[in-house]
CSV table of C-alpha atoms in Angstrom, one decimal:
chain,number,residue,atom,x,y,z
A,25,MET,CA,-11.2,14.9,0.8
A,26,THR,CA,-10.6,14.4,4.5
A,27,ASP,CA,-9.7,17.3,7.0
A,28,ILE,CA,-6.2,18.4,6.2
A,29,HIS,CA,-3.8,17.8,9.1
A,30,ARG,CA,-0.3,19.0,8.3
A,31,ASP,CA,3.2,18.9,10.1
A,32,ASN,CA,6.6,18.8,8.8
A,33,ARG,CA,7.6,15.4,10.1
A,34,LEU,CA,8.7,14.3,6.5
A,35,GLN,CA,10.3,17.7,5.7
A,36,GLY,CA,13.2,17.1,3.2
A,37,LYS,CA,12.4,13.5,2.6
A,38,VAL,CA,11.6,12.1,-0.8
A,39,ALA,CA,9.2,9.3,-1.6
A,40,ILE,CA,8.2,7.0,-4.5
A,41,VAL,CA,4.6,5.7,-4.5
A,42,THR,CA,3.6,3.1,-7.0
A,43,GLY,CA,0.0,2.9,-8.1
A,44,ALA,CA,-0.4,6.5,-7.3
A,45,GLY,CA,-3.4,7.0,-9.4
A,46,SER,CA,-6.9,6.2,-8.9
A,47,ARG,CA,-9.7,5.3,-11.2
A,48,ALA,CA,-12.1,8.2,-11.9
A,49,GLU,CA,-12.5,10.8,-9.3
A,50,GLY,CA,-12.0,8.2,-6.3
A,51,ILE,CA,-9.5,8.0,-3.7
A,52,GLY,CA,-7.4,4.8,-3.7
A,53,ASN,CA,-4.7,3.6,-1.4
A,54,GLY,CA,-1.9,5.0,-3.5
A,55,ARG,CA,-3.5,8.3,-4.2
A,56,ALA,CA,-4.4,8.8,-0.5
A,57,THR,CA,-0.8,7.7,0.5
A,58,ALA,CA,0.8,10.0,-1.8
A,59,ILE,CA,-1.3,13.0,-0.6
A,60,ILE,CA,-0.7,12.4,3.0
A,61,LEU,CA,2.9,12.1,2.5
A,62,ALA,CA,3.1,15.3,0.6
A,63,ARG,CA,1.0,17.1,3.2
A,64,HIS,CA,3.6,16.3,5.8
A,65,GLY,CA,6.4,17.6,3.7
A,66,ALA,CA,7.7,14.7,1.4
A,67,ARG,CA,8.4,15.3,-2.2
A,68,VAL,CA,6.6,12.6,-4.0
A,69,MET,CA,7.3,10.7,-7.3
A,70,LEU,CA,3.9,9.3,-8.5
A,71,VAL,CA,4.1,6.2,-10.5
A,72,ASP,CA,1.3,4.7,-12.5
A,73,MET,CA,0.7,2.9,-15.8
A,74,VAL,CA,-2.0,5.6,-16.6
A,75,ALA,CA,-0.6,9.1,-16.9
A,76,GLU,CA,-4.0,10.7,-16.4
A,77,TRP,CA,-4.6,9.0,-13.0
A,78,ALA,CA,-1.1,9.9,-11.7
A,79,GLN,CA,-1.7,13.6,-12.9
A,80,GLN,CA,-4.8,13.9,-11.2
A,81,THR,CA,-3.1,13.0,-8.0
A,82,ALA,CA,-0.4,15.4,-8.7
A,83,THR,CA,-2.9,18.1,-9.3
A,84,MET,CA,-4.5,17.4,-5.9
A,85,ILE,CA,-1.1,17.6,-4.1
A,86,GLU,CA,-0.1,20.8,-5.9
A,87,ALA,CA,-3.4,22.4,-5.0
A,88,GLU,CA,-2.5,21.9,-1.4
A,89,GLY,CA,0.9,23.5,-1.8
A,90,GLY,CA,2.8,20.0,-1.9
A,91,MET,CA,5.5,18.8,-4.6
A,92,ALA,CA,5.0,16.0,-6.8
A,93,GLU,CA,6.1,14.8,-10.2
A,94,ILE,CA,4.7,11.8,-12.3
A,95,ILE,CA,6.1,9.1,-14.2
A,96,VAL,CA,4.5,6.4,-16.2
A,97,GLY,CA,6.1,3.1,-15.4
A,98,ASP,CA,5.5,-0.8,-15.2
A,99,VAL,CA,6.8,-2.0,-11.9
A,100,GLY,CA,6.9,-5.6,-13.2
A,101,ASP,CA,9.6,-4.6,-15.7
A,102,ALA,CA,13.2,-4.2,-14.3
A,103,ALA,CA,14.3,-1.6,-16.6
A,104,SER,CA,11.2,0.6,-15.8
A,105,CYS,CA,12.1,0.2,-12.1
A,106,LYS,CA,15.5,1.4,-12.7
A,107,THR,CA,14.2,4.4,-14.6
A,108,ILE,CA,11.8,5.3,-11.8
A,109,VAL,CA,14.5,5.5,-9.3
A,110,ALA,CA,16.8,7.3,-11.7
A,111,ARG,CA,14.2,9.9,-12.4
A,112,THR,CA,13.5,10.4,-8.7
A,113,ILE,CA,17.2,11.0,-8.0
A,114,ASP,CA,17.5,13.3,-11.0
A,115,ALA,CA,14.6,15.4,-9.6
A,116,TRP,CA,15.5,15.6,-6.0
A,117,ASP,CA,18.9,14.0,-5.4
A,118,ARG,CA,17.8,11.5,-2.8
A,119,LEU,CA,15.3,8.8,-1.8
A,120,ASP,CA,14.1,8.1,1.6
A,121,ILE,CA,10.6,6.2,1.3
A,122,LEU,CA,9.4,3.7,-1.1
A,123,VAL,CA,5.7,2.6,-1.0
A,124,ASN,CA,5.0,-0.6,-3.1
A,125,ASN,CA,1.2,-0.2,-3.6
A,126,VAL,CA,0.7,-1.9,-7.0
A,127,GLY,CA,-1.3,-5.1,-6.9
A,128,ILE,CA,-3.8,-7.0,-8.9
A,129,THR,CA,-6.6,-9.6,-8.1
A,130,GLY,CA,-5.1,-12.0,-10.7
A,131,PRO,CA,-6.8,-15.1,-12.0
A,132,ARG,CA,-9.6,-16.9,-10.5
A,133,GLY,CA,-9.5,-20.6,-9.7
A,134,ASN,CA,-7.9,-23.1,-7.3
A,135,ALA,CA,-4.9,-25.4,-7.8
A,136,LEU,CA,-6.9,-27.5,-10.2
A,137,ASP,CA,-8.1,-24.9,-12.7
A,138,VAL,CA,-6.1,-21.7,-12.3
A,139,ASP,CA,-4.7,-20.4,-15.7
A,140,LEU,CA,-0.9,-20.9,-15.2
A,141,ASP,CA,0.1,-18.0,-17.6
A,142,ALA,CA,-2.1,-15.6,-15.7
A,143,TRP,CA,-0.7,-17.1,-12.4
A,144,ASP,CA,2.8,-16.2,-13.6
A,145,ARG,CA,1.9,-12.7,-14.6
A,146,ALA,CA,0.1,-11.9,-11.5
A,147,MET,CA,2.9,-13.0,-9.2
A,148,ARG,CA,5.3,-10.8,-11.2
A,149,VAL,CA,2.9,-7.7,-10.4
A,150,ASN,CA,2.2,-8.7,-7.0
A,151,VAL,CA,5.5,-10.0,-5.6
A,152,ALA,CA,8.4,-9.5,-8.1
A,153,SER,CA,7.6,-5.9,-8.6
A,154,MET,CA,8.3,-5.2,-5.0
A,155,MET,CA,11.7,-6.9,-5.2
A,156,LEU,CA,12.4,-4.9,-8.4
A,157,THR,CA,11.5,-1.5,-7.1
A,158,ALA,CA,13.6,-2.3,-4.0
A,159,LYS,CA,16.6,-3.6,-6.0
A,160,TYR,CA,17.1,-0.1,-7.4
A,161,ALA,CA,15.8,2.0,-4.4
A,162,ILE,CA,18.0,0.5,-1.7
A,163,PRO,CA,21.2,1.8,-2.9
A,164,GLU,CA,20.0,5.2,-3.1
A,165,MET,CA,18.4,5.0,0.3
A,166,ILE,CA,21.8,3.9,1.8
A,167,LYS,CA,23.4,7.1,0.2
A,168,SER,CA,20.8,9.0,2.0
A,169,GLY,CA,21.5,7.6,5.3
A,170,GLY,CA,18.7,5.0,5.4
A,171,GLY,CA,15.0,4.8,4.6
A,172,SER,CA,11.7,3.2,4.9
A,173,ILE,CA,10.1,0.7,2.6
A,174,ILE,CA,6.3,0.0,2.8
A,175,ASN,CA,4.9,-2.9,1.0
A,176,LEU,CA,1.0,-3.1,0.7
A,177,THR,CA,-0.4,-6.8,1.1
A,178,SER,CA,-3.9,-7.7,2.3
A,179,VAL,CA,-5.6,-9.4,5.2
A,180,ALA,CA,-6.2,-12.2,2.7
A,181,GLY,CA,-2.5,-13.0,3.1
A,182,LEU,CA,-3.1,-13.6,6.8
A,183,GLN,CA,-5.9,-15.9,6.7
A,184,GLY,CA,-7.6,-18.5,4.6
A,185,GLY,CA,-11.0,-18.5,2.9
A,186,HIS,CA,-10.4,-16.6,-0.2
A,187,PRO,CA,-12.2,-18.0,-3.2
A,188,SER,CA,-9.0,-17.8,-5.3
A,189,LEU,CA,-5.7,-19.3,-4.9
A,190,LEU,CA,-3.4,-16.6,-6.6
A,191,TYR,CA,-4.6,-13.6,-4.5
A,192,PRO,CA,-3.9,-14.9,-1.0
A,193,THR,CA,-0.9,-16.8,-2.1
A,194,SER,CA,0.7,-13.6,-3.5
A,195,LYS,CA,-0.3,-11.4,-0.6
A,196,GLY,CA,1.3,-14.2,1.8
A,197,ALA,CA,4.4,-13.9,-0.2
A,198,VAL,CA,4.6,-10.1,0.2
A,199,ILE,CA,4.5,-10.5,4.0
A,200,SER,CA,7.5,-13.1,3.9
A,201,LEU,CA,9.3,-10.8,1.3
A,202,THR,CA,9.0,-8.0,3.8
A,203,ARG,CA,10.4,-9.9,6.7
A,204,ALA,CA,13.4,-11.2,4.7
A,205,MET,CA,14.1,-7.7,3.4
A,206,ALA,CA,13.9,-6.2,6.8
A,207,ALA,CA,16.5,-8.8,8.0
A,208,HIS,CA,18.8,-8.2,5.0
A,209,HIS,CA,18.9,-4.4,5.1
A,210,GLY,CA,18.3,-3.5,8.8
A,211,ARG,CA,21.9,-2.8,9.5
A,212,ASP,CA,21.9,-0.5,6.3
A,213,GLY,CA,19.4,1.8,8.1
A,214,ILE,CA,16.5,0.7,6.1
A,215,ARG,CA,13.2,-0.5,7.7
A,216,VAL,CA,10.9,-2.6,5.7
A,217,ASN,CA,7.2,-3.1,6.9
A,218,CYS,CA,3.9,-4.2,5.6
A,219,ILE,CA,0.3,-2.9,5.6
A,220,ALA,CA,-2.5,-5.3,5.3
A,221,PRO,CA,-5.7,-3.5,4.3
A,222,GLY,CA,-9.0,-4.9,5.0
A,223,THR,CA,-12.4,-4.1,3.6
A,224,VAL,CA,-11.4,-0.8,2.2
A,225,TYR,CA,-13.8,0.9,-0.3
A,226,THR,CA,-11.6,2.1,-3.1
A,227,PRO,CA,-12.4,2.9,-6.8
A,228,MET,CA,-10.8,-0.4,-7.7
A,229,VAL,CA,-13.4,-2.1,-5.4
A,230,ALA,CA,-16.2,0.0,-6.6
A,231,SER,CA,-15.3,-1.0,-10.3
A,232,ARG,CA,-16.3,-4.5,-9.5
A,233,GLY,CA,-20.0,-3.8,-9.1
A,234,MET,CA,-20.0,-3.5,-5.3
A,235,THR,CA,-23.7,-3.0,-4.3
A,236,PRO,CA,-24.7,-1.2,-1.1
A,237,GLU,CA,-25.9,-4.5,0.4
A,238,MET,CA,-22.3,-6.0,-0.3
A,239,ARG,CA,-20.7,-3.0,1.3
A,240,LYS,CA,-22.8,-3.3,4.4
A,241,ALA,CA,-22.1,-7.2,4.6
A,242,ARG,CA,-18.5,-6.5,4.3
A,243,SER,CA,-18.6,-3.8,7.1
A,244,GLU,CA,-20.3,-6.2,9.4
A,245,ARG,CA,-17.4,-8.6,9.1
A,246,THR,CA,-15.3,-6.1,11.1
A,247,LEU,CA,-15.2,-5.5,14.9
A,248,LEU,CA,-16.0,-1.8,14.4
A,249,GLY,CA,-18.9,-2.4,11.9
A,250,THR,CA,-17.6,0.1,9.3
A,251,GLU,CA,-15.6,0.0,6.2
A,252,GLY,CA,-12.3,1.6,5.7
A,253,THR,CA,-11.0,4.2,3.0
A,254,GLY,CA,-7.8,5.0,1.4
A,255,TRP,CA,-7.1,7.5,3.8
A,256,ASP,CA,-7.0,5.0,6.6
A,257,ILE,CA,-4.2,3.2,4.7
A,258,GLY,CA,-2.3,6.5,3.8
A,259,TYR,CA,-2.0,7.4,7.5
A,260,GLY,CA,-0.6,4.1,8.4
A,261,ALA,CA,1.9,4.6,5.7
A,262,LEU,CA,2.7,8.0,7.1
A,263,PHE,CA,3.3,6.5,10.5
A,264,LEU,CA,5.5,3.7,9.2
A,265,ALA,CA,7.5,6.3,7.0
A,266,SER,CA,8.2,8.6,9.7
A,267,ASP,CA,10.8,8.8,12.5
A,268,GLU,CA,7.9,7.8,15.1
A,269,ALA,CA,8.4,4.4,13.6
A,270,ARG,CA,12.2,4.4,13.6
A,271,TRP,CA,12.4,1.1,15.7
A,272,ILE,CA,9.7,-0.7,13.9
A,273,THR,CA,10.7,-3.3,11.1
A,274,GLY,CA,9.6,-6.4,9.7
A,275,ILE,CA,6.0,-6.0,10.8
A,276,THR,CA,2.6,-6.4,9.1
A,277,LEU,CA,0.2,-3.9,10.3
A,278,PRO,CA,-3.5,-4.8,9.7
A,279,ILE,CA,-5.7,-1.9,8.9
A,280,ASP,CA,-8.9,-3.7,8.9
A,281,GLY,CA,-11.5,-2.5,11.6
A,282,GLY,CA,-10.3,-5.4,13.7
A,283,ALA,CA,-11.4,-8.1,11.2
A,284,THR,CA,-8.3,-10.2,11.7
A,285,ALA,CA,-8.6,-9.8,15.6
A,286,GLY,CA,-11.8,-11.8,15.8
A,287,SER,CA,-15.5,-11.7,15.2
A,288,GLN,CA,-18.1,-9.6,17.2
A,289,ALA,CA,-19.0,-11.4,20.2
A,290,SER,CA,-22.4,-13.2,20.2
A,291,PRO,CA,-25.0,-11.9,22.8
A,292,VAL,CA,-25.5,-14.2,25.8
A,293,PRO,CA,-29.1,-15.7,26.0
A,294,PRO,CA,-31.1,-14.4,28.9
A,295,SER,CA,-31.2,-17.9,30.5
A,296,GLU,CA,-27.4,-18.3,30.3
A,297,PRO,CA,-25.3,-16.5,33.0
A,298,ALA,CA,-22.4,-14.5,31.7
A,299,ARG,CA,-19.0,-16.1,31.9
A,300,THR,CA,-16.4,-14.5,34.0
């Protein structure tokens, strides 16, 4: 676990984090975000399809003196999203922060060969789920005087080159959804922003058989030459959830080691003068 830095910037706030568990003992984006929000004073409702994964996150939060509860839920189902929000209100009587972290890789393939049923299922998980959680969260945020919604997308939604069609399409849709929701609900005091993780090493990534060589190659594609962790994403979410970001809405924040900013400069050959 990272060094623990605490303050009370989220004291009195209540957050929902979807996909708050992690496979095995690892730290994914959702788990890291939930732990960091709790460290800074928020009470956190942990949502996951697997109770054991969410419970492990809750145990980690409680070991640090934080407050969390878990609920098993399917964010692709409207009734489940309604129950998640209702349970949060029953527990703490307010809602201030929603982190939509759930997402899947979805089917492989391009427009010619992608499985259409799998396409529909993945779009519901990756895009419609964020609308559904917001549908029930926003009225409660308004009652609380406003709030912050943070949607997790990917750098794949910002640039081409992904081998599959579904994943970057759905992640690009999340960016557009974020901007539209920011416009719709800004005057309600609700900020809606996006985080676009880059080559973050998480338990989900590890489960795909990522070799050390593959990890090094991924790191080399960033300007910093390193890979990220779930903690990097969690601290980005902390900022966007806090009052320090009170005048920020509708943005997409890449947390990617500079990968979307450009590629590392090529060295100048000795015989060629440097350009100024």
